[in-house]
Amino acid sequence: MDANTIIADIKKRKLLPVYLLHGEEPYYIDLVSDSIEAQVLDEAQKGFDQTILYGKDTDFVTIVNAAKRYPMMSDFQVIIVKEAQHLKWKDDGLLLQYLENPMKSTVLVLAHKYAKFDKRKKLYKVAERAGAVLESAKLYDDKVAPWITGFLKNEGRQIHPQAAAMMGEYLGNDLSKVVNELEKLMLNVPAEREINAQDVEQHIGISKDFNVFELNTALAKRDTVKAFQIVNYFAANPRTNPIPVVLGAMGGYFIKVLKYHYLADKSPQTVAKELGVHPFFTREYEVAARNYNRQKTFAIVHHLRMYDLKSKGVNALNVPHGELLKELVYKILY
């Protein structure tokens, strides 16, 4: 099941005896867990029928004993085990036995964060039969910008593709962090207006002119002056522009340029689909491919790998990261 379906069912009071929430991305685990904690019981009922436990501080005897109680002030009692990844899962026999015939009046939430639950375990299959299992997977970096657009659309808001791309490049795939910044934007930008790059710069602090997104665009156009302006800015501000982030974004960009060269159908719709980019950006990849043929693009990808190693001290001990970026940009352009 996905998080939105589970939350919709919770709102309709379609509650299940167990929710096993697991995976490397904590955002959806927290979203479902918090929804159950907030919506199943009112404040008066929570004092009697809601129990919050933590994996480091509890065990299966405590969990099962609590789960077997009857609610006092409501039709349901809620037991939420946070940080369930810290439980001693090799001793899960008692919980397995309970889940084979769970209390219908108990809602048991197991929030197993930062790691996948072992699907080979019998308990996983029993939990699937008894209730709902949600796997919250990490989002790939190139999917963050579309995710941002979709999240805001669900909130009745719009964002310009460039602004979404800027946020995706700099915030990474920590969705909790991304959502915090999006909520900040929604508070500060009028609802009737599209969120743009200037809003991202003003309210999140990502420069709309000096960021890796604009560096890639300048390189695509072979705009030498702009490219070196940006890389000089990075060299002067290494903390806000760490080289792993810059190299990662550049690498992803030129891999897409390489893919573009091998597309048989270069229509905007196909390019957008195959490269996983917004249609707004397809023209830029066409320009980049014209400026860098296949051989040169392969060479650029090689340079990026070499400078990634150099940034980690391989054959470039004590060389400032800013100087490495300048060298790299020169080799890309020339």
Short mmCIF file of N, CA, C and O in Angstrom, two decimals, residues 151-266:
data_model
loop_
_atom_site.label_atom_id
_atom_site.label_comp_id
_atom_site.label_asym_id
_atom_site.label_seq_id
_atom_site.Cartn_x
_atom_site.Cartn_y
_atom_site.Cartn_z
N PHE A 151 4.11 17.40 -5.14
CA PHE A 151 3.71 17.74 -3.76
C PHE A 151 2.95 19.06 -3.74
O PHE A 151 1.89 19.18 -3.12
N LEU A 152 3.50 20.06 -4.43
CA LEU A 152 2.85 21.37 -4.44
C LEU A 152 1.52 21.33 -5.20
O LEU A 152 0.57 22.02 -4.82
N LYS A 153 1.45 20.54 -6.25
CA LYS A 153 0.20 20.40 -6.99
C LYS A 153 -0.91 19.86 -6.08
O LYS A 153 -2.06 20.33 -6.12
N ASN A 154 -0.54 18.88 -5.24
CA ASN A 154 -1.52 18.33 -4.29
C ASN A 154 -1.97 19.37 -3.26
O ASN A 154 -3.06 19.25 -2.69
N GLU A 155 -1.13 20.37 -3.05
CA GLU A 155 -1.47 21.45 -2.12
C GLU A 155 -2.16 22.61 -2.83
O GLU A 155 -2.42 23.66 -2.22
N GLY A 156 -2.43 22.43 -4.12
CA GLY A 156 -3.08 23.48 -4.91
C GLY A 156 -2.14 24.60 -5.29
O GLY A 156 -2.59 25.72 -5.57
N ARG A 157 -0.82 24.30 -5.33
CA ARG A 157 0.17 25.32 -5.65
C ARG A 157 0.94 24.93 -6.91
O ARG A 157 0.95 23.78 -7.33
N GLN A 158 1.61 25.94 -7.49
CA GLN A 158 2.42 25.71 -8.68
C GLN A 158 3.83 26.22 -8.46
O GLN A 158 4.03 27.19 -7.72
N ILE A 159 4.80 25.56 -9.12
CA ILE A 159 6.19 26.00 -9.04
C ILE A 159 6.79 25.93 -10.44
O ILE A 159 6.51 25.01 -11.21
N HIS A 160 7.61 26.91 -10.77
CA HIS A 160 8.27 26.93 -12.08
C HIS A 160 9.29 25.78 -12.12
O HIS A 160 9.95 25.50 -11.11
N PRO A 161 9.41 25.09 -13.27
CA PRO A 161 10.37 23.97 -13.36
C PRO A 161 11.78 24.34 -12.93
O PRO A 161 12.48 23.53 -12.31
N GLN A 162 12.23 25.56 -13.25
CA GLN A 162 13.57 25.97 -12.86
C GLN A 162 13.72 26.03 -11.35
O GLN A 162 14.73 25.60 -10.78
N ALA A 163 12.70 26.54 -10.67
CA ALA A 163 12.73 26.62 -9.20
C ALA A 163 12.73 25.23 -8.58
O ALA A 163 13.45 24.96 -7.62
N ALA A 164 11.92 24.32 -9.14
CA ALA A 164 11.88 22.94 -8.63
C ALA A 164 13.23 22.26 -8.84
O ALA A 164 13.72 21.54 -7.96
N ALA A 165 13.85 22.51 -10.00
CA ALA A 165 15.16 21.90 -10.29
C ALA A 165 16.23 22.43 -9.34
O ALA A 165 17.07 21.67 -8.84
N MET A 166 16.21 23.74 -9.07
CA MET A 166 17.17 24.32 -8.13
C MET A 166 17.05 23.66 -6.76
O MET A 166 18.05 23.28 -6.15
N MET A 167 15.83 23.53 -6.29
CA MET A 167 15.61 22.93 -4.98
C MET A 167 16.05 21.47 -4.96
O MET A 167 16.69 21.01 -4.01
N GLY A 168 15.72 20.75 -6.03
CA GLY A 168 16.10 19.35 -6.11
C GLY A 168 17.60 19.15 -6.08
O GLY A 168 18.11 18.25 -5.41
N GLU A 169 18.33 20.00 -6.80
CA GLU A 169 19.78 19.88 -6.86
C GLU A 169 20.42 20.15 -5.50
O GLU A 169 21.37 19.48 -5.10
N TYR A 170 19.92 21.16 -4.78
CA TYR A 170 20.61 21.62 -3.57
C TYR A 170 20.10 20.99 -2.28
O TYR A 170 20.86 20.86 -1.32
N LEU A 171 18.84 20.60 -2.24
CA LEU A 171 18.31 20.03 -1.01
C LEU A 171 18.49 18.53 -0.94
O LEU A 171 18.44 17.94 0.13
N GLY A 172 18.71 17.89 -2.10
CA GLY A 172 18.89 16.44 -2.10
C GLY A 172 17.59 15.70 -1.89
O GLY A 172 16.50 16.27 -2.01
N ASN A 173 17.70 14.42 -1.53
CA ASN A 173 16.51 13.58 -1.45
C ASN A 173 16.03 13.29 -0.03
O ASN A 173 15.32 12.31 0.21
N ASP A 174 16.42 14.14 0.91
CA ASP A 174 15.87 14.07 2.27
C ASP A 174 14.51 14.76 2.24
O ASP A 174 14.41 15.98 2.32
N LEU A 175 13.43 13.98 2.11
CA LEU A 175 12.11 14.55 1.86
C LEU A 175 11.60 15.38 3.03
O LEU A 175 10.87 16.36 2.82
N SER A 176 11.97 15.02 4.24
CA SER A 176 11.54 15.83 5.39
C SER A 176 12.12 17.24 5.30
O SER A 176 11.43 18.22 5.55
N LYS A 177 13.38 17.32 4.90
CA LYS A 177 14.03 18.63 4.72
C LYS A 177 13.38 19.39 3.57
O LYS A 177 13.11 20.59 3.68
N VAL A 178 13.09 18.69 2.48
CA VAL A 178 12.46 19.33 1.32
C VAL A 178 11.10 19.88 1.70
O VAL A 178 10.75 21.02 1.36
N VAL A 179 10.31 19.09 2.41
CA VAL A 179 8.96 19.53 2.80
C VAL A 179 9.02 20.74 3.73
O VAL A 179 8.21 21.66 3.61
N ASN A 180 9.98 20.76 4.64
CA ASN A 180 10.13 21.92 5.51
C ASN A 180 10.34 23.20 4.70
O ASN A 180 9.76 24.26 4.99
N GLU A 181 11.18 23.10 3.67
CA GLU A 181 11.44 24.27 2.83
C GLU A 181 10.23 24.64 1.97
O GLU A 181 9.94 25.81 1.74
N LEU A 182 9.51 23.63 1.50
CA LEU A 182 8.30 23.90 0.71
C LEU A 182 7.23 24.58 1.56
O LEU A 182 6.52 25.48 1.10
N GLU A 183 7.11 24.15 2.80
CA GLU A 183 6.14 24.79 3.69
C GLU A 183 6.51 26.24 3.94
O GLU A 183 5.64 27.11 4.04
N LYS A 184 7.81 26.51 4.02
CA LYS A 184 8.28 27.89 4.17
C LYS A 184 7.88 28.72 2.95
O LYS A 184 7.41 29.87 3.08
N LEU A 185 8.06 28.15 1.76
CA LEU A 185 7.68 28.85 0.54
C LEU A 185 6.18 29.10 0.49
O LEU A 185 5.74 30.19 0.10
N MET A 186 5.39 28.10 0.87
CA MET A 186 3.93 28.26 0.81
C MET A 186 3.42 29.32 1.77
O MET A 186 2.41 29.97 1.52
N LEU A 187 4.14 29.49 2.86
CA LEU A 187 3.77 30.54 3.83
C LEU A 187 4.08 31.94 3.30
O LEU A 187 3.37 32.90 3.61
N ASN A 188 5.14 32.04 2.50
CA ASN A 188 5.64 33.35 2.11
C ASN A 188 5.27 33.80 0.70
O ASN A 188 5.39 34.98 0.37
N VAL A 189 4.84 32.86 -0.13
CA VAL A 189 4.49 33.19 -1.52
C VAL A 189 2.97 33.14 -1.66
O VAL A 189 2.35 32.15 -1.25
N PRO A 190 2.34 34.19 -2.19
CA PRO A 190 0.88 34.19 -2.35
C PRO A 190 0.38 32.94 -3.07
O PRO A 190 1.00 32.50 -4.05
N ALA A 191 -0.72 32.38 -2.60
CA ALA A 191 -1.24 31.12 -3.12
C ALA A 191 -1.58 31.19 -4.60
O ALA A 191 -1.49 30.19 -5.32
N GLU A 192 -2.00 32.37 -5.07
CA GLU A 192 -2.43 32.50 -6.46
C GLU A 192 -1.26 32.62 -7.44
O GLU A 192 -1.45 32.59 -8.65
N ARG A 193 -0.02 32.73 -6.91
CA ARG A 193 1.13 32.95 -7.78
C ARG A 193 2.03 31.72 -7.85
O ARG A 193 2.21 31.01 -6.86
N GLU A 194 2.61 31.49 -9.03
CA GLU A 194 3.57 30.40 -9.19
C GLU A 194 4.85 30.72 -8.43
O GLU A 194 5.36 31.84 -8.48
N ILE A 195 5.39 29.74 -7.73
CA ILE A 195 6.66 29.90 -7.03
C ILE A 195 7.78 29.90 -8.07
O ILE A 195 7.84 29.03 -8.93
N ASN A 196 8.66 30.90 -7.99
CA ASN A 196 9.71 31.01 -9.00
C ASN A 196 11.10 30.98 -8.36
O ASN A 196 11.24 30.86 -7.13
N ALA A 197 12.13 31.12 -9.21
CA ALA A 197 13.51 31.04 -8.73
C ALA A 197 13.83 32.15 -7.74
O ALA A 197 14.59 31.95 -6.79
N GLN A 198 13.27 33.35 -7.96
CA GLN A 198 13.51 34.46 -7.03
C GLN A 198 12.96 34.13 -5.63
O GLN A 198 13.59 34.48 -4.62
N ASP A 199 11.83 33.45 -5.57
CA ASP A 199 11.26 33.05 -4.28
C ASP A 199 12.18 32.06 -3.57
O ASP A 199 12.39 32.15 -2.35
N VAL A 200 12.73 31.13 -4.33
CA VAL A 200 13.65 30.14 -3.75
C VAL A 200 14.89 30.83 -3.20
O VAL A 200 15.36 30.51 -2.11
N GLU A 201 15.40 31.80 -3.94
CA GLU A 201 16.57 32.54 -3.48
C GLU A 201 16.25 33.32 -2.21
O GLU A 201 17.01 33.30 -1.23
N GLN A 202 15.12 34.01 -2.20
CA GLN A 202 14.78 34.89 -1.08
C GLN A 202 14.46 34.12 0.20
O GLN A 202 14.88 34.51 1.29
N HIS A 203 13.72 33.02 0.07
CA HIS A 203 13.20 32.36 1.26
C HIS A 203 13.96 31.11 1.68
O HIS A 203 13.85 30.66 2.82
N ILE A 204 14.76 30.53 0.75
CA ILE A 204 15.53 29.33 1.10
C ILE A 204 17.03 29.61 1.10
O ILE A 204 17.80 28.93 1.76
N GLY A 205 17.44 30.63 0.35
CA GLY A 205 18.84 31.01 0.37
C GLY A 205 19.68 30.38 -0.71
O GLY A 205 20.91 30.43 -0.65
N ILE A 206 19.04 29.77 -1.70
CA ILE A 206 19.77 29.22 -2.84
C ILE A 206 19.86 30.30 -3.90
O ILE A 206 18.85 30.79 -4.39
N SER A 207 21.07 30.69 -4.26
CA SER A 207 21.23 31.75 -5.25
C SER A 207 20.67 31.34 -6.59
O SER A 207 20.98 30.26 -7.10
N LYS A 208 19.83 32.19 -7.17
CA LYS A 208 19.22 31.87 -8.47
C LYS A 208 20.21 32.06 -9.61
O LYS A 208 19.97 31.59 -10.73
N ASP A 209 21.31 32.76 -9.39
CA ASP A 209 22.29 33.02 -10.44
C ASP A 209 23.56 32.18 -10.28
O ASP A 209 24.22 31.87 -11.27
N PHE A 210 23.90 31.83 -9.03
CA PHE A 210 25.15 31.13 -8.78
C PHE A 210 24.87 29.80 -8.09
O PHE A 210 25.02 29.66 -6.87
N ASN A 211 24.42 28.84 -8.86
CA ASN A 211 24.14 27.50 -8.36
C ASN A 211 24.52 26.49 -9.43
O ASN A 211 24.79 26.84 -10.58
N VAL A 212 24.58 25.24 -9.06
CA VAL A 212 25.06 24.22 -10.00
C VAL A 212 24.10 24.04 -11.16
O VAL A 212 24.50 23.66 -12.27
N PHE A 213 22.82 24.33 -10.94
CA PHE A 213 21.84 24.27 -12.02
C PHE A 213 22.21 25.27 -13.11
O PHE A 213 22.24 24.95 -14.31
N GLU A 214 22.55 26.51 -12.71
CA GLU A 214 22.95 27.53 -13.67
C GLU A 214 24.33 27.23 -14.28
O GLU A 214 24.60 27.58 -15.43
N LEU A 215 25.20 26.58 -13.49
CA LEU A 215 26.51 26.19 -14.04
C LEU A 215 26.33 25.20 -15.18
O LEU A 215 26.95 25.33 -16.24
N ASN A 216 25.47 24.19 -14.99
CA ASN A 216 25.22 23.22 -16.05
C ASN A 216 24.65 23.90 -17.30
O ASN A 216 25.03 23.57 -18.43
N THR A 217 23.76 24.86 -17.09
CA THR A 217 23.17 25.59 -18.21
C THR A 217 24.23 26.38 -18.96
O THR A 217 24.28 26.39 -20.20
N ALA A 218 25.12 27.04 -18.21
CA ALA A 218 26.19 27.82 -18.84
C ALA A 218 27.13 26.91 -19.62
O ALA A 218 27.57 27.25 -20.73
N LEU A 219 27.44 25.74 -19.05
CA LEU A 219 28.31 24.80 -19.76
C LEU A 219 27.62 24.27 -21.01
O LEU A 219 28.27 24.11 -22.06
N ALA A 220 26.33 23.99 -20.90
CA ALA A 220 25.59 23.49 -22.07
C ALA A 220 25.66 24.48 -23.22
O ALA A 220 25.82 24.09 -24.39
N LYS A 221 25.58 25.76 -22.91
CA LYS A 221 25.62 26.81 -23.94
C LYS A 221 27.04 27.23 -24.31
O LYS A 221 27.23 28.07 -25.18
N ARG A 222 28.01 26.65 -23.59
CA ARG A 222 29.42 27.04 -23.73
C ARG A 222 29.59 28.54 -23.48
O ARG A 222 30.33 29.24 -24.17
N ASP A 223 28.87 29.01 -22.46
CA ASP A 223 28.97 30.40 -22.04
C ASP A 223 30.14 30.49 -21.06
O ASP A 223 29.98 30.33 -19.84
N THR A 224 31.32 30.72 -21.58
CA THR A 224 32.56 30.68 -20.80
C THR A 224 32.55 31.69 -19.65
O THR A 224 32.92 31.36 -18.51
N VAL A 225 32.14 32.92 -19.94
CA VAL A 225 32.15 33.97 -18.92
C VAL A 225 31.25 33.59 -17.75
O VAL A 225 31.66 33.66 -16.58
N LYS A 226 30.02 33.17 -18.04
CA LYS A 226 29.07 32.81 -16.99
C LYS A 226 29.56 31.60 -16.20
O LYS A 226 29.48 31.56 -14.96
N ALA A 227 30.09 30.60 -16.90
CA ALA A 227 30.56 29.38 -16.22
C ALA A 227 31.66 29.70 -15.22
O ALA A 227 31.65 29.21 -14.08
N PHE A 228 32.62 30.56 -15.61
CA PHE A 228 33.71 30.88 -14.69
C PHE A 228 33.26 31.84 -13.59
O PHE A 228 33.79 31.81 -12.48
N GLN A 229 32.28 32.69 -13.85
CA GLN A 229 31.71 33.50 -12.78
C GLN A 229 31.13 32.62 -11.69
O GLN A 229 31.34 32.84 -10.49
N ILE A 230 30.40 31.59 -12.12
CA ILE A 230 29.76 30.70 -11.14
C ILE A 230 30.79 29.88 -10.39
O ILE A 230 30.74 29.76 -9.16
N VAL A 231 31.78 29.31 -11.11
CA VAL A 231 32.74 28.47 -10.43
C VAL A 231 33.65 29.29 -9.51
O VAL A 231 34.08 28.81 -8.45
N ASN A 232 33.91 30.54 -9.86
CA ASN A 232 34.65 31.42 -8.94
C ASN A 232 33.85 31.71 -7.68
O ASN A 232 34.41 31.79 -6.58
N TYR A 233 32.54 31.85 -7.85
CA TYR A 233 31.66 32.05 -6.69
C TYR A 233 31.69 30.81 -5.80
O TYR A 233 31.76 30.91 -4.57
N PHE A 234 31.68 29.62 -6.42
CA PHE A 234 31.75 28.38 -5.65
C PHE A 234 33.07 28.32 -4.87
O PHE A 234 33.09 27.91 -3.70
N ALA A 235 34.15 28.71 -5.53
CA ALA A 235 35.46 28.67 -4.88
C ALA A 235 35.52 29.60 -3.67
O ALA A 235 36.16 29.29 -2.67
N ALA A 236 34.82 30.73 -3.77
CA ALA A 236 34.80 31.70 -2.67
C ALA A 236 33.81 31.31 -1.57
O ALA A 236 33.90 31.84 -0.46
N ASN A 237 32.88 30.40 -1.89
CA ASN A 237 31.84 30.00 -0.91
C ASN A 237 31.75 28.48 -0.85
O ASN A 237 30.70 27.89 -1.18
N PRO A 238 32.82 27.81 -0.43
CA PRO A 238 32.83 26.34 -0.48
C PRO A 238 31.83 25.68 0.46
O PRO A 238 31.37 24.58 0.17
N ARG A 239 31.49 26.33 1.56
CA ARG A 239 30.57 25.70 2.51
C ARG A 239 29.16 25.59 1.96
O ARG A 239 28.45 24.62 2.22
N THR A 240 28.75 26.62 1.21
CA THR A 240 27.40 26.59 0.64
C THR A 240 27.36 25.88 -0.70
O THR A 240 26.28 25.63 -1.24
N ASN A 241 28.54 25.54 -1.24
CA ASN A 241 28.61 24.85 -2.53
C ASN A 241 29.63 23.71 -2.43
O ASN A 241 30.67 23.74 -3.10
N PRO A 242 29.37 22.71 -1.61
CA PRO A 242 30.34 21.63 -1.40
C PRO A 242 30.59 20.85 -2.69
O PRO A 242 29.67 20.59 -3.47
N ILE A 243 31.83 20.50 -2.90
CA ILE A 243 32.22 19.87 -4.17
C ILE A 243 31.51 18.53 -4.43
O ILE A 243 31.19 18.24 -5.59
N PRO A 244 31.18 17.71 -3.42
CA PRO A 244 30.44 16.48 -3.75
C PRO A 244 29.08 16.77 -4.39
O PRO A 244 28.65 16.06 -5.30
N VAL A 245 28.40 17.81 -3.90
CA VAL A 245 27.10 18.18 -4.46
C VAL A 245 27.27 18.68 -5.89
O VAL A 245 26.52 18.29 -6.80
N VAL A 246 28.26 19.55 -6.10
CA VAL A 246 28.49 20.13 -7.43
C VAL A 246 28.86 19.05 -8.44
O VAL A 246 28.28 18.96 -9.53
N LEU A 247 29.81 18.19 -8.08
CA LEU A 247 30.24 17.14 -9.00
C LEU A 247 29.13 16.13 -9.28
O LEU A 247 28.98 15.66 -10.41
N GLY A 248 28.35 15.82 -8.25
CA GLY A 248 27.24 14.89 -8.43
C GLY A 248 26.22 15.42 -9.42
O GLY A 248 25.75 14.70 -10.31
N ALA A 249 25.88 16.71 -9.28
CA ALA A 249 24.91 17.32 -10.19
C ALA A 249 25.46 17.42 -11.61
O ALA A 249 24.75 17.17 -12.59
N MET A 250 26.73 17.79 -11.74
CA MET A 250 27.34 17.88 -13.06
C MET A 250 27.42 16.51 -13.73
O MET A 250 27.16 16.36 -14.94
N GLY A 251 27.77 15.50 -12.94
CA GLY A 251 27.84 14.15 -13.48
C GLY A 251 26.50 13.67 -14.00
O GLY A 251 26.40 13.13 -15.10
N GLY A 252 25.47 13.89 -13.20
CA GLY A 252 24.12 13.50 -13.64
C GLY A 252 23.70 14.21 -14.90
O GLY A 252 23.06 13.63 -15.79
N TYR A 253 24.09 15.48 -15.01
CA TYR A 253 23.71 16.29 -16.17
C TYR A 253 24.36 15.76 -17.44
O TYR A 253 23.69 15.54 -18.47
N PHE A 254 25.67 15.51 -17.39
CA PHE A 254 26.35 15.09 -18.61
C PHE A 254 26.07 13.63 -18.97
O PHE A 254 26.19 13.25 -20.14
N ILE A 255 25.69 12.82 -18.01
CA ILE A 255 25.20 11.48 -18.34
C ILE A 255 23.93 11.59 -19.17
O ILE A 255 23.73 10.85 -20.14
N LYS A 256 23.06 12.55 -18.82
CA LYS A 256 21.84 12.77 -19.61
C LYS A 256 22.18 13.28 -21.02
O LYS A 256 21.53 12.89 -21.99
N VAL A 257 23.19 14.15 -21.12
CA VAL A 257 23.62 14.62 -22.45
C VAL A 257 24.09 13.43 -23.28
O VAL A 257 23.77 13.32 -24.48
N LEU A 258 24.83 12.51 -22.65
CA LEU A 258 25.31 11.32 -23.36
C LEU A 258 24.13 10.46 -23.82
O LEU A 258 24.11 9.96 -24.95
N LYS A 259 23.14 10.29 -22.94
CA LYS A 259 21.95 9.52 -23.32
C LYS A 259 21.24 10.18 -24.50
O LYS A 259 20.72 9.48 -25.39
N TYR A 260 21.20 11.50 -24.48
CA TYR A 260 20.53 12.24 -25.55
C TYR A 260 21.16 11.88 -26.91
O TYR A 260 20.44 11.70 -27.91
N HIS A 261 22.47 11.77 -26.96
CA HIS A 261 23.16 11.45 -28.21
C HIS A 261 22.68 10.11 -28.80
O HIS A 261 22.68 9.94 -30.02
N TYR A 262 22.28 9.18 -27.93
CA TYR A 262 21.92 7.84 -28.40
C TYR A 262 20.42 7.65 -28.60
O TYR A 262 19.98 6.55 -28.94
N LEU A 263 19.63 8.70 -28.39
CA LEU A 263 18.20 8.59 -28.61
C LEU A 263 17.90 8.59 -30.10
O LEU A 263 18.32 9.50 -30.83
N ALA A 264 17.13 7.60 -30.55
CA ALA A 264 16.72 7.58 -31.95
C ALA A 264 15.65 8.64 -32.21
O ALA A 264 15.66 9.30 -33.26
N ASP A 265 14.76 8.79 -31.26
CA ASP A 265 13.68 9.79 -31.37
C ASP A 265 14.03 10.95 -30.45
O ASP A 265 14.06 10.80 -29.23
N LYS A 266 14.29 12.10 -31.03
CA LYS A 266 14.69 13.26 -30.23
C LYS A 266 13.57 14.30 -30.14
O LYS A 266 13.83 15.49 -29.94
#
